[in-house]
Amino acid sequence: SETTWTVVVRDAAGNTVRTFAPAAPVPQKPSPGADNSFPISVTWDGRNTAGSILPDGDYTLTATFLDVW
């Protein structure tokens, strides 16, 4: 089984300006009754996908996780 995730950064107009995702799916072995969580960390530096610094404003980050068993 594996878990994949994305974090999408959108500007106030709803345009996607940056997307974060793992280089490879995170392998998971589910164990009944066990803590099957895993930590992730994303740091957004205020830049878009092309590396340009974005203007001050309102941005939304949306995290999506998918478990495939």
mmCIF file of C-alpha atoms in Angstrom:
data_model
loop_
_atom_site.group_PDB
_atom_site.id
_atom_site.type_symbol
_atom_site.label_atom_id
_atom_site.label_comp_id
_atom_site.label_asym_id
_atom_site.label_seq_id
_atom_site.Cartn_x
_atom_site.Cartn_y
_atom_site.Cartn_z
ATOM 1 C CA SER A 1 0.000 0.000 0.000
ATOM 2 C CA GLU A 2 1.061 3.589 -0.401
ATOM 3 C CA THR A 3 -0.011 7.087 0.476
ATOM 4 C CA THR A 4 0.305 10.080 -1.817
ATOM 5 C CA TRP A 5 -0.273 13.723 -0.982
ATOM 6 C CA THR A 6 -0.271 17.166 -2.550
ATOM 7 C CA VAL A 7 -0.368 20.675 -1.165
ATOM 8 C CA VAL A 8 -1.687 23.258 -3.642
ATOM 9 C CA VAL A 9 -1.202 27.007 -3.182
ATOM 10 C CA ARG A 10 -3.826 29.212 -4.854
ATOM 11 C CA ASP A 11 -4.064 32.984 -5.149
ATOM 12 C CA ALA A 12 -7.167 35.018 -4.276
ATOM 13 C CA ALA A 13 -8.574 34.415 -7.778
ATOM 14 C CA GLY A 14 -8.297 30.637 -7.331
ATOM 15 C CA ASN A 15 -5.357 30.193 -9.708
ATOM 16 C CA THR A 16 -2.875 27.492 -8.759
ATOM 17 C CA VAL A 17 0.498 29.167 -8.226
ATOM 18 C CA ARG A 18 2.468 26.282 -6.715
ATOM 19 C CA THR A 19 2.011 22.565 -6.049
ATOM 20 C CA PHE A 20 4.003 20.431 -3.633
ATOM 21 C CA ALA A 21 4.094 16.622 -3.787
ATOM 22 C CA PRO A 22 6.484 13.864 -2.689
ATOM 23 C CA ALA A 23 9.088 12.619 -5.145
ATOM 24 C CA ALA A 24 7.644 9.123 -4.637
ATOM 25 C CA PRO A 25 4.597 7.709 -2.836
ATOM 26 C CA VAL A 26 5.052 7.123 0.880
ATOM 27 C CA PRO A 27 4.938 3.360 1.575
ATOM 28 C CA GLN A 28 2.597 2.412 4.379
ATOM 29 C CA LYS A 29 1.930 -0.914 6.048
ATOM 30 C CA PRO A 30 -1.378 -0.605 7.864
ATOM 31 C CA SER A 31 -1.460 -2.288 11.241
ATOM 32 C CA PRO A 32 -4.818 -2.652 12.978
ATOM 33 C CA GLY A 33 -4.870 -0.563 16.144
ATOM 34 C CA ALA A 34 -1.506 1.067 15.389
ATOM 35 C CA ASP A 35 -0.750 4.687 14.606
ATOM 36 C CA ASN A 36 -0.267 4.569 10.825
ATOM 37 C CA SER A 37 0.340 8.299 10.478
ATOM 38 C CA PHE A 38 3.412 9.873 8.944
ATOM 39 C CA PRO A 39 4.623 13.457 9.221
ATOM 40 C CA ILE A 40 5.041 15.746 6.246
ATOM 41 C CA SER A 41 6.413 19.252 6.180
ATOM 42 C CA VAL A 42 5.923 21.861 3.476
ATOM 43 C CA THR A 43 7.548 25.282 3.524
ATOM 44 C CA TRP A 44 6.278 27.799 0.990
ATOM 45 C CA ASP A 45 8.695 30.612 0.244
ATOM 46 C CA GLY A 46 6.145 32.861 -1.483
ATOM 47 C CA ARG A 47 7.322 31.858 -4.952
ATOM 48 C CA ASN A 48 5.381 30.361 -7.836
ATOM 49 C CA THR A 49 6.312 27.240 -9.776
ATOM 50 C CA ALA A 50 8.637 29.264 -12.035
ATOM 51 C CA GLY A 51 10.494 30.625 -8.994
ATOM 52 C CA SER A 52 9.164 34.191 -9.188
ATOM 53 C CA ILE A 53 8.292 35.954 -5.931
ATOM 54 C CA LEU A 54 4.542 36.534 -5.725
ATOM 55 C CA PRO A 55 2.981 39.816 -4.565
ATOM 56 C CA ASP A 56 1.570 40.258 -1.071
ATOM 57 C CA GLY A 57 -2.011 39.068 -0.866
ATOM 58 C CA ASP A 58 -4.323 36.291 0.242
ATOM 59 C CA TYR A 59 -3.325 32.734 -0.619
ATOM 60 C CA THR A 60 -4.989 29.422 0.218
ATOM 61 C CA LEU A 61 -3.180 26.141 0.843
ATOM 62 C CA THR A 62 -5.139 22.930 0.296
ATOM 63 C CA ALA A 63 -3.746 19.559 1.398
ATOM 64 C CA THR A 64 -5.007 16.355 -0.228
ATOM 65 C CA PHE A 65 -4.098 12.849 0.897
ATOM 66 C CA LEU A 66 -4.888 9.571 -0.865
ATOM 67 C CA ASP A 67 -4.428 6.143 0.687
ATOM 68 C CA VAL A 68 -4.204 3.214 -1.693
ATOM 69 C CA TRP A 69 -4.576 -0.088 0.089
#
